[in-house]
Coordinates of C-alpha atoms in Angstrom, one line a residue:
X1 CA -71.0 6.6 37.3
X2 CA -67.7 4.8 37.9
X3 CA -66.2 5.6 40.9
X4 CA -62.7 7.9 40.4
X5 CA -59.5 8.0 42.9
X6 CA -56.5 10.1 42.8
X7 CA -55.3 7.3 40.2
X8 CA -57.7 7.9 38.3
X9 CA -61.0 5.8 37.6
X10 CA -61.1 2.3 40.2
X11 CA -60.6 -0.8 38.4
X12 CA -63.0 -3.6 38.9
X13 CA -62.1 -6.7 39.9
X14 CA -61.9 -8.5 36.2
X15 CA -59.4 -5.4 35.7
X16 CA -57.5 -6.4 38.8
X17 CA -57.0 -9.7 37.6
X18 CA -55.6 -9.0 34.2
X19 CA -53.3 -6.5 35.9
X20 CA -52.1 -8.5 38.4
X21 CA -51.5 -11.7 35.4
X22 CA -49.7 -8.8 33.7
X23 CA -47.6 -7.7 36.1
X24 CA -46.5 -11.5 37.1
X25 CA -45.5 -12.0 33.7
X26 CA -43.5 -8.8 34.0
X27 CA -42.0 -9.8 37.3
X28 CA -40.9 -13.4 35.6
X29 CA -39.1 -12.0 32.7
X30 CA -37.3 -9.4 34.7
X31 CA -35.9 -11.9 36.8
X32 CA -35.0 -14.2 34.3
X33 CA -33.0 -11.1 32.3
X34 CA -31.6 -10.2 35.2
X35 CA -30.5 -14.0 36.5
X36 CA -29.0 -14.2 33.0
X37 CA -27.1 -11.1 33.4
X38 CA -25.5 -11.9 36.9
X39 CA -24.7 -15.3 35.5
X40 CA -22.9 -13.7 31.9
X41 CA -19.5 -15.0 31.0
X42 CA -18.8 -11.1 30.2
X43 CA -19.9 -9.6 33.9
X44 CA -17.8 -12.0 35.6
X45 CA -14.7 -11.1 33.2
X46 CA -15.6 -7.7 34.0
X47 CA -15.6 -7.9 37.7
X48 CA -11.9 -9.7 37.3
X49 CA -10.5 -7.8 34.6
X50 CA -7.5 -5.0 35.2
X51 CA -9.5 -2.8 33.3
X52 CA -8.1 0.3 32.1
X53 CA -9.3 3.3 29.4
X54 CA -12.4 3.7 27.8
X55 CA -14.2 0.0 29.6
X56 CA -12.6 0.7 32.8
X57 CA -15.2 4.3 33.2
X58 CA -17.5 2.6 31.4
X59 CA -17.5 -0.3 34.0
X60 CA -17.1 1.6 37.0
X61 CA -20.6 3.9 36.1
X62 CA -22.7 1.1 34.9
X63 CA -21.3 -1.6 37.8
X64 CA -23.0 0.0 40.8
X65 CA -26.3 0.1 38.3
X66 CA -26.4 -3.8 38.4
X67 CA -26.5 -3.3 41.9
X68 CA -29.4 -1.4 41.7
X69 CA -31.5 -3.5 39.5
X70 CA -31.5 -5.9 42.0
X71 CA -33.0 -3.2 44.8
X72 CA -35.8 -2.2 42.2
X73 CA -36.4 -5.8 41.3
X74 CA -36.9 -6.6 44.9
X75 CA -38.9 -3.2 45.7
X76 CA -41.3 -4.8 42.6
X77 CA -41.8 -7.8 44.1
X78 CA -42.2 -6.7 47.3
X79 CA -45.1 -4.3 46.0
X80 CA -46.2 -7.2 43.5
X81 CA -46.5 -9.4 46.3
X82 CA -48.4 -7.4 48.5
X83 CA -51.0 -6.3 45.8
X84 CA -51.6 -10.1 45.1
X85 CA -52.0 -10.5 48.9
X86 CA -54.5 -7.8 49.7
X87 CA -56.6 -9.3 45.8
X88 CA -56.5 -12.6 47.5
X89 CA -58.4 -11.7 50.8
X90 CA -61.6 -12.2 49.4
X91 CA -63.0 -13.4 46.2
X92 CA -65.1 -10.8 45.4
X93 CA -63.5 -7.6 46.5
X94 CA -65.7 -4.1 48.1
X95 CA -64.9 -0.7 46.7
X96 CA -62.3 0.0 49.3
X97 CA -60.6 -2.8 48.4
X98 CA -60.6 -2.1 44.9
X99 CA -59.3 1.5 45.6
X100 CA -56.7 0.4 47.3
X101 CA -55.7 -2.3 44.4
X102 CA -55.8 0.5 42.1
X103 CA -53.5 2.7 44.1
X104 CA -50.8 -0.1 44.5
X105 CA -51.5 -1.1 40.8
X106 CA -51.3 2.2 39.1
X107 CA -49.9 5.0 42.0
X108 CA -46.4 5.4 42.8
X109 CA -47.2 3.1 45.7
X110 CA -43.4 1.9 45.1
X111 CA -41.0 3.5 47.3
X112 CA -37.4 3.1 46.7
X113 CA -34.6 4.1 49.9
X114 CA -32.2 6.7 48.9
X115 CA -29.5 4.3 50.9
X116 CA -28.3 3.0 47.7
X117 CA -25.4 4.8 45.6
X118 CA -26.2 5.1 42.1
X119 CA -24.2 6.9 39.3
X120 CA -25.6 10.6 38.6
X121 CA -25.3 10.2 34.9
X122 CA -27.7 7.1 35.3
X123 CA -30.3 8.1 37.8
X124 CA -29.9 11.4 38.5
X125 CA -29.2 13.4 42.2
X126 CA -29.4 10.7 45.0
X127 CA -32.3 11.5 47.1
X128 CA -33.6 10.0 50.4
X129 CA -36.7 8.0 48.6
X130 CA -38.2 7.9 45.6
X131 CA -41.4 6.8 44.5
X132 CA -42.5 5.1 41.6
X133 CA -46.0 2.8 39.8
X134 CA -45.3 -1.0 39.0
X135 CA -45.2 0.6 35.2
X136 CA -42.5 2.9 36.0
X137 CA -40.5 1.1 37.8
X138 CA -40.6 -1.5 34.9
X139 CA -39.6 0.9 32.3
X140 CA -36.8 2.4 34.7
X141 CA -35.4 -1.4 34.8
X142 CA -35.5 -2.0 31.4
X143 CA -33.9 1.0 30.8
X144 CA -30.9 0.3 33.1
X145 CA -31.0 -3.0 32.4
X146 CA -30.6 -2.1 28.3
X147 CA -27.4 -0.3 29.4
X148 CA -26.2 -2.7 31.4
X149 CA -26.5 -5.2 28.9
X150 CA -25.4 -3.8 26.3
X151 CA -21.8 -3.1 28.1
X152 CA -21.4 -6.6 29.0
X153 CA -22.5 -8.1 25.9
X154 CA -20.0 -5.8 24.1
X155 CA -16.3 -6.6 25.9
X156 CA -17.8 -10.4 26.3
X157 CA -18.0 -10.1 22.2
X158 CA -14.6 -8.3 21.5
X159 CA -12.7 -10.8 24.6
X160 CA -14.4 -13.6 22.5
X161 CA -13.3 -12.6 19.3
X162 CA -9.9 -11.2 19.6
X163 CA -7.6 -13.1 21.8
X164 CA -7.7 -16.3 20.7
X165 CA -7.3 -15.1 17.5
X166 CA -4.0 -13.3 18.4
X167 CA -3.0 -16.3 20.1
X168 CA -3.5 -18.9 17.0
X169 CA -1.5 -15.9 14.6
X170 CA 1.2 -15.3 18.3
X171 CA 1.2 -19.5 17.1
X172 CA 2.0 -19.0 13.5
X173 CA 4.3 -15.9 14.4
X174 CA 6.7 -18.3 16.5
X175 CA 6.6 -21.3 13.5
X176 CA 7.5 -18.4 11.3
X177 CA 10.3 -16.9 13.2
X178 CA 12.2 -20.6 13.8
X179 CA 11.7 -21.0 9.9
X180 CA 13.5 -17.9 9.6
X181 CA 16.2 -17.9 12.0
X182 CA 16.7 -21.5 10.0
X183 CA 17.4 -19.3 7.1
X184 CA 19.6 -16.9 9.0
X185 CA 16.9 -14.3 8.5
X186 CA 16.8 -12.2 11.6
X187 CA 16.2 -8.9 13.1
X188 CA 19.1 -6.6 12.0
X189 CA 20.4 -8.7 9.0
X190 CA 17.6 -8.8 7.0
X191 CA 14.1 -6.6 6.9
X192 CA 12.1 -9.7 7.4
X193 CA 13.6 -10.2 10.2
X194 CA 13.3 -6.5 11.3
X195 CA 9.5 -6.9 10.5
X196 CA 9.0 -10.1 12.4
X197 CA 10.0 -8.2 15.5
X198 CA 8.0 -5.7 14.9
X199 CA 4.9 -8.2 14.3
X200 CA 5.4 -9.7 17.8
X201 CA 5.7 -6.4 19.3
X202 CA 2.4 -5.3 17.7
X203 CA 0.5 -8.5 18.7
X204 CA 1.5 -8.8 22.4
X205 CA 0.3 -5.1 22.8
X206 CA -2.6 -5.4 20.9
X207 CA -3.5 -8.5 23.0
X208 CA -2.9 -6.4 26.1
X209 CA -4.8 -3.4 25.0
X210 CA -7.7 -5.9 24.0
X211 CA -7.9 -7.9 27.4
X212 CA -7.4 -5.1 29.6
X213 CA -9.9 -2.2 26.8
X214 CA -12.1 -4.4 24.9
X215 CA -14.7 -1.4 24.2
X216 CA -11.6 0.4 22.6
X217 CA -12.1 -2.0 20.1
X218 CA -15.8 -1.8 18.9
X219 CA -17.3 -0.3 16.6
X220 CA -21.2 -0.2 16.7
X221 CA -23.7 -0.6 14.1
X222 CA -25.4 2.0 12.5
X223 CA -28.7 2.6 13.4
X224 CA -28.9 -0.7 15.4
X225 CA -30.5 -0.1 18.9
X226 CA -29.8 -4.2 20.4
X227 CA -27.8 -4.7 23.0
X228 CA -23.9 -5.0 21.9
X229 CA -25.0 -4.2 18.1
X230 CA -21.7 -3.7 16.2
X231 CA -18.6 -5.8 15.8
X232 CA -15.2 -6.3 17.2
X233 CA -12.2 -3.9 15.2
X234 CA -9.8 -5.6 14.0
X235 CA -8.1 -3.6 11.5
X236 CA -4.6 -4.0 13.2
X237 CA -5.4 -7.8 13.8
X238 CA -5.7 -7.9 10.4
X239 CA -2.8 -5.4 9.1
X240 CA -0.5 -7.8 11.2
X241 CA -2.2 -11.1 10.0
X242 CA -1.3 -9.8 6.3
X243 CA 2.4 -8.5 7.2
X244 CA 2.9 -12.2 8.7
X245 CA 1.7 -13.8 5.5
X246 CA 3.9 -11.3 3.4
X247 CA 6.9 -13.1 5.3
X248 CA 5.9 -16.9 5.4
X249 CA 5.7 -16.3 1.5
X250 CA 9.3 -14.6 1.4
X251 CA 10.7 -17.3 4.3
X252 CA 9.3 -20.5 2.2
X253 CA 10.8 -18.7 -1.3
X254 CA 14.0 -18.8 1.0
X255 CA 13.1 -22.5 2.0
X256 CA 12.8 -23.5 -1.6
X257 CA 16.0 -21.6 -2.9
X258 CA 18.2 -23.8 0.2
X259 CA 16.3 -26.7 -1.3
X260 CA 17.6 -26.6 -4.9
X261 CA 20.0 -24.1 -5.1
X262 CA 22.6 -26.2 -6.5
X263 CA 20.4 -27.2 -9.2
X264 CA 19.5 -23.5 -9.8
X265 CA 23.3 -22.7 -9.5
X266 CA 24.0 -25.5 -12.3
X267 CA 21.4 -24.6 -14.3
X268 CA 22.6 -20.5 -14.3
X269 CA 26.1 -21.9 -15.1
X270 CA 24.8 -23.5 -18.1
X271 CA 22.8 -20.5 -19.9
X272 CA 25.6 -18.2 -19.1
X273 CA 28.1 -20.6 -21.0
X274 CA 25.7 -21.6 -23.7
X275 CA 25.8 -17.2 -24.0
X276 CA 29.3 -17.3 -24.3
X277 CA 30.0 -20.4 -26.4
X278 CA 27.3 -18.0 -28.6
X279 CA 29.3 -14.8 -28.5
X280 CA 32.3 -17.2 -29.3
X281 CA 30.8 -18.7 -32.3
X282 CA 29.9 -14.9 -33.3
X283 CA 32.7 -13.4 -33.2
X284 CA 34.3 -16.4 -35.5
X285 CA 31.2 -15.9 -37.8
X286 CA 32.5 -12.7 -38.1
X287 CA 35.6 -13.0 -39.3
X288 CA 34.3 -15.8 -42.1
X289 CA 32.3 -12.9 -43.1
X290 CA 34.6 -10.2 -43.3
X291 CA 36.7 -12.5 -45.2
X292 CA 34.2 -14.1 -48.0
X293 CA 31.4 -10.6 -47.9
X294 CA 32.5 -7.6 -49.5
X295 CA 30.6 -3.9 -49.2
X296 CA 28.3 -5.0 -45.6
X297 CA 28.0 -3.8 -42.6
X298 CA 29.2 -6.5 -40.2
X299 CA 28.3 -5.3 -36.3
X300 CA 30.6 -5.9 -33.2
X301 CA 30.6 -8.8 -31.6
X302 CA 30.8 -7.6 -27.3
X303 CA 32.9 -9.8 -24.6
X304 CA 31.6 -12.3 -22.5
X305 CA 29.3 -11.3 -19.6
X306 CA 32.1 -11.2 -16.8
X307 CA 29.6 -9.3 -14.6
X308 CA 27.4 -11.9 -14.6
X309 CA 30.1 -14.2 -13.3
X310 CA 31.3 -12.7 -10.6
X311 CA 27.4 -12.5 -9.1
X312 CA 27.5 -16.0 -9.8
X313 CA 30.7 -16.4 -7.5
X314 CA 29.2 -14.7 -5.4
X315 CA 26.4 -16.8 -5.6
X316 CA 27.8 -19.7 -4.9
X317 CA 29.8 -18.2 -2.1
X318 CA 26.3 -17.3 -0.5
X319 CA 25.3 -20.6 -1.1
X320 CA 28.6 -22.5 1.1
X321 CA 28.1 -19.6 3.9
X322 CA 24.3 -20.6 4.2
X323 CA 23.1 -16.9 3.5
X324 CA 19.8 -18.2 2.0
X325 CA 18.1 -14.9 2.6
X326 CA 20.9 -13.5 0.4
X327 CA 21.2 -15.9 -2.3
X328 CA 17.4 -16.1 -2.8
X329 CA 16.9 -12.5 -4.2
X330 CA 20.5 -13.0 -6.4
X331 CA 19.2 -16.1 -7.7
X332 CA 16.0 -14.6 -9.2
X333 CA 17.9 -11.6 -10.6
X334 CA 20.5 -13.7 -12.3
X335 CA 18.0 -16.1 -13.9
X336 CA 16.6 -13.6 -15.6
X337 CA 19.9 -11.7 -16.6
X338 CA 21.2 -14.9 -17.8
X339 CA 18.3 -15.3 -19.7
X340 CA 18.4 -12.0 -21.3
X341 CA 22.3 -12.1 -22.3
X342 CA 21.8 -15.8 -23.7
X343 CA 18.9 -14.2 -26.2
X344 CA 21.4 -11.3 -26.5
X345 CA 23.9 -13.8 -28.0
X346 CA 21.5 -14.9 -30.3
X347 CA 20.9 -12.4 -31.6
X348 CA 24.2 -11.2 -32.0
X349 CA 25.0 -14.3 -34.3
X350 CA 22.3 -13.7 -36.1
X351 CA 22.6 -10.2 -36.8
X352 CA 26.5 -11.5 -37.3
X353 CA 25.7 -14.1 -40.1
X354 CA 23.0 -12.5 -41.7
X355 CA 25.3 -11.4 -44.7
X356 CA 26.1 -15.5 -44.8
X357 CA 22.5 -16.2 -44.7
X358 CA 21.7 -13.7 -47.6
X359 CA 24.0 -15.5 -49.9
X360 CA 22.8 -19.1 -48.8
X361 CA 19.6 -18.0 -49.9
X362 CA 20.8 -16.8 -53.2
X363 CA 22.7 -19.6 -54.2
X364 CA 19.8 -21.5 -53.2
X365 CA 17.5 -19.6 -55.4
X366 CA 20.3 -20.1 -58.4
X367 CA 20.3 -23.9 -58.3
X368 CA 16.4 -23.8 -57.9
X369 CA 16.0 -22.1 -61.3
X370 CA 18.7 -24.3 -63.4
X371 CA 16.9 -27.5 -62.5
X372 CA 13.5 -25.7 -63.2
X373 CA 15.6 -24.6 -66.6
X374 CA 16.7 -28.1 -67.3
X375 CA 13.1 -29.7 -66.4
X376 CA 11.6 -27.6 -69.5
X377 CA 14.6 -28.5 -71.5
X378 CA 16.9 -25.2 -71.9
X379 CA 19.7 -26.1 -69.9
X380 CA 22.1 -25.9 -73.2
X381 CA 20.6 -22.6 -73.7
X382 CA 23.7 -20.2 -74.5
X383 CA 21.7 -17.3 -73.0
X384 CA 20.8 -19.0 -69.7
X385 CA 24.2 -20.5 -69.6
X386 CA 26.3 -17.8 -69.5
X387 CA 24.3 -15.9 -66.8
X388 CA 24.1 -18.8 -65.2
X389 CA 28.3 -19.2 -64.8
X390 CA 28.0 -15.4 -64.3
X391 CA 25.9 -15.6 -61.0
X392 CA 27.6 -18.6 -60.0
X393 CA 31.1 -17.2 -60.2
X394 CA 29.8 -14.3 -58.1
X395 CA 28.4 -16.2 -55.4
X396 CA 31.2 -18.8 -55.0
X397 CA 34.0 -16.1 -55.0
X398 CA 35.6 -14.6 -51.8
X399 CA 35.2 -11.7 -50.8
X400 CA 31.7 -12.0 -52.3
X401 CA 30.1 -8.7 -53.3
X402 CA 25.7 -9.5 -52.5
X403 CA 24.4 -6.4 -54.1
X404 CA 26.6 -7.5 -57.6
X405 CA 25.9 -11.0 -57.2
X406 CA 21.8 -10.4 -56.4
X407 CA 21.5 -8.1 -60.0
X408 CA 23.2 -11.5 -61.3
X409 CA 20.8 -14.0 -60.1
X410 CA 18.0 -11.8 -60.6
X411 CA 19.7 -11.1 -64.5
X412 CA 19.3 -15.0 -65.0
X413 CA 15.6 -15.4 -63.3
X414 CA 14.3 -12.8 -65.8
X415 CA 16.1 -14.9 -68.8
X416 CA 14.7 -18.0 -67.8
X417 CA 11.1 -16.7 -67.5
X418 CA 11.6 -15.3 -71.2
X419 CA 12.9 -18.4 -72.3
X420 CA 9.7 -20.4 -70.4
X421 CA 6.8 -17.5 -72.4
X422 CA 8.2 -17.7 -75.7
X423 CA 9.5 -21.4 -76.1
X424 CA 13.0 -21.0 -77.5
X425 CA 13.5 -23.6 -81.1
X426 CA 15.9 -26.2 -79.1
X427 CA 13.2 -26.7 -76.2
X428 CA 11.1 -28.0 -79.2
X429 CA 8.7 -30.6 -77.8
X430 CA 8.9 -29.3 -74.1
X431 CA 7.5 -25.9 -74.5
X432 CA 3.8 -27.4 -73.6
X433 CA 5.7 -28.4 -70.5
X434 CA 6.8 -24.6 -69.3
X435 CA 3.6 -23.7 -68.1
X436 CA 2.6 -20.3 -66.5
X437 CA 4.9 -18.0 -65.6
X438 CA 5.5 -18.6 -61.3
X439 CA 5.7 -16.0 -58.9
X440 CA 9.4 -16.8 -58.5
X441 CA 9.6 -16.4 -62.5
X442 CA 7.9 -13.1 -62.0
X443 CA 10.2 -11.3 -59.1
X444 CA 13.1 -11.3 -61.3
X445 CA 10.8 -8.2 -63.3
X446 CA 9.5 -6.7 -60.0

């Protein structure tokens, strides 16, 4: 029967051994963590830091806990040392020695002094000692340690992240603001202006905020347990990173209207008097048509866009007084109001000379059908003569009536394609020449 202790069963000496390896192994990792954490760009930021808000409690509980690793880690090796002492007496150990290994090995042979100040929420009540095994006192550094960490890891992420990103856009904000001032855009003349302000504003309090609160901007991961799991917030990094791009787009549109707004300028002068040379030429096209048309609607030919003028003046005033920011929204609504009236022109002559284009067509159609007549050899036919002059007299006569002058044409298309089916006597030798009826032959009858 093994012999048993207050700890339990005693360990032999090949238990010992593995224990004690154990335990060293222990004792080397802890101090390597814990080397690593004293040395940590983010516990020395934290020591300097004017912390304030959320990181400044944060700090000021777990601070005094780094403290305290270092008293544990040295109570451990104290006890680790003294364990491997007492195994290294003799080779092969007697069973009081062996108790006594045990008891340092597994008891709470560790006794920590109450001397040190430690945070309730971490440790508990202070108390004068406290006693603890090698295995406890190993799971009670981790355990602080894990907290620790995890606090430094997190404003070292966030102070890593976040500044010198502000600082490259705090860059690009200044580049921004000289473009615009170049452009006379600036803070009460124009709400670019107004927002760059408000964009510098925001970044040299977020930077503050971020140097002096860094755990106000975290946001953990879900469900991750590892030290510092999350990532840094940076919602209004990002909400001022996309107002600043909002204005470099609107400042270089301003850039490129100083560039070649005299071109624009020219180019606006020339639609608008192409629109008016249009309305001119419409309102001439419709007198010729009041004057040779009879029974049509003829529309109303309006006046020349003198709106649209006086925003050009001003325009160009804009442009000799160096009010870019001004000119550069005019400019784009002008362009496309000049636009607009020049294809309102158009159509305005159009709709002006359609009664002229009606009878072009007509007399067209006419002269189409005598030479057809006079290639299948009826052009002396009396019938297809005399509605011939009849049309002809219609359509070359002032004021011209279309309805009247359209039966006419349409009178001699339907004679012609008569005279092409049944082959009149004098077109003798040609009637293997008329051919099928066409469909112009044909809409005469539709």
């Amino acid at each position: 029967m093994s012999v048993t202790g207050p700890t339990g069963p005693v360990m032999d000496r090949d238990e010992v051994d593995r224990a004690l390896a154990r335990l060293g192994a222990e004792h080397e990792a802890i101090e390597t963590s814990l080397l690593a954490l004293q040395d940590h760009a983010g516990r020395r930021l934290l020591e300097g830091a004017s912390l304030t808000g959320v990181t400044k409690e944060r700090w000021t509980a777990v601070e005094p806990t780094i403290t305290l690793l270092w008293e544990y880690f040295d109570a451990y090796s104290a006890a680790l040392d003294r364990a491997r002492e007492l195994r290294a007496r003799r080779r092969w150990p007697g069973e009081s020695e062996l108790a006594e290994l045990t008891e340092r090995l597994r008891g709470r042979s560790v006794a920590i002094a109450g001397a040190v100040v430690r945070p309730a929420a971490l440790t508990g009540p202070a108390k004068l000692s406290e006693r603890y095994s090698l295995e406890e006192l190993v799971a009670r550094m981790n355990e602080l340690y894990a907290r620790s960490l995890d606090l430094v890891v997190t404003a070292d992420t966030v102070w890593s992240a976040l500044p010198a990103r502000i600082d490259l856009l705090a860059a690009e904000l200044g580049r921004v603001r000289s473009l615009a001032h170049s452009v006379g855009v600036r803070p009460g003349e124009h709400p670019a202006g107004d927002e760059l302000e408000s964009i510098t504003h925001e970044l040299a309090t977020l930077r503050a905020q971020v140097v002096s609160d860094p755990l106000a901007f975290w946001r953990p991961g879900v469900g991750s347990s590892a030290p510092g799991g999350g990532r840094p917030d940076t919602e209004r990094y990002d909400r001022a990173a996309l107002g600043l791009e909002d204005i470099r787009r609107e400042i270089e549109a301003v850039l490129g209207v100083r560039q070649d707004a005299e071109q624009r300028l020219v180019r606006l002068r020339d639609v608008l008097l192409r629109a008016d040379r249009t309305l001119t030429e419409a309102r001439s096209a419709r007198g010729e048509v009041l004057a040779k048309i009879a029974a049509s609607e003829v529309p109303v030919v309006s006046g020349p866009p003198t709106a649209l003028q006086e925003r050009l003046q001003a325009a160009a005033e804009y442009r000799r007084h160096a009010q870019w920011h001004r000119l550069s929204p005019l400019l784009e609504s002008l362009e496309r109001e000049a636009e607009l009236e020049l294809e309102r022109a158009r159509a305005s002559l159009t709709a002006v000379t359609a009664p002229l284009a009606v009878r072009a067509e007509l007399r067209g159609r006419l002269d189409a059908y005598k030479a057809k007549v006079a290639r299948h050899g009826l052009a002396e036919d009396p019938l297809l003569m005399e509605r011939y002059d009849a049309a002809r007299r219609m359509l070359w006569s002032a004021p011209c009536d279309l309805r009247v002058a359209e039966q006419a044409v349409l009178r001699y298309q339907r004679a012609a394609a008569e005279a092409f089916a049944q082959g009149r006597p004098d077109a003798a030798g040609h009637a293997g020449q008329a051919g099928p009826v066409g469909p112009e032959d044909r809409r005469g009858d539709s």
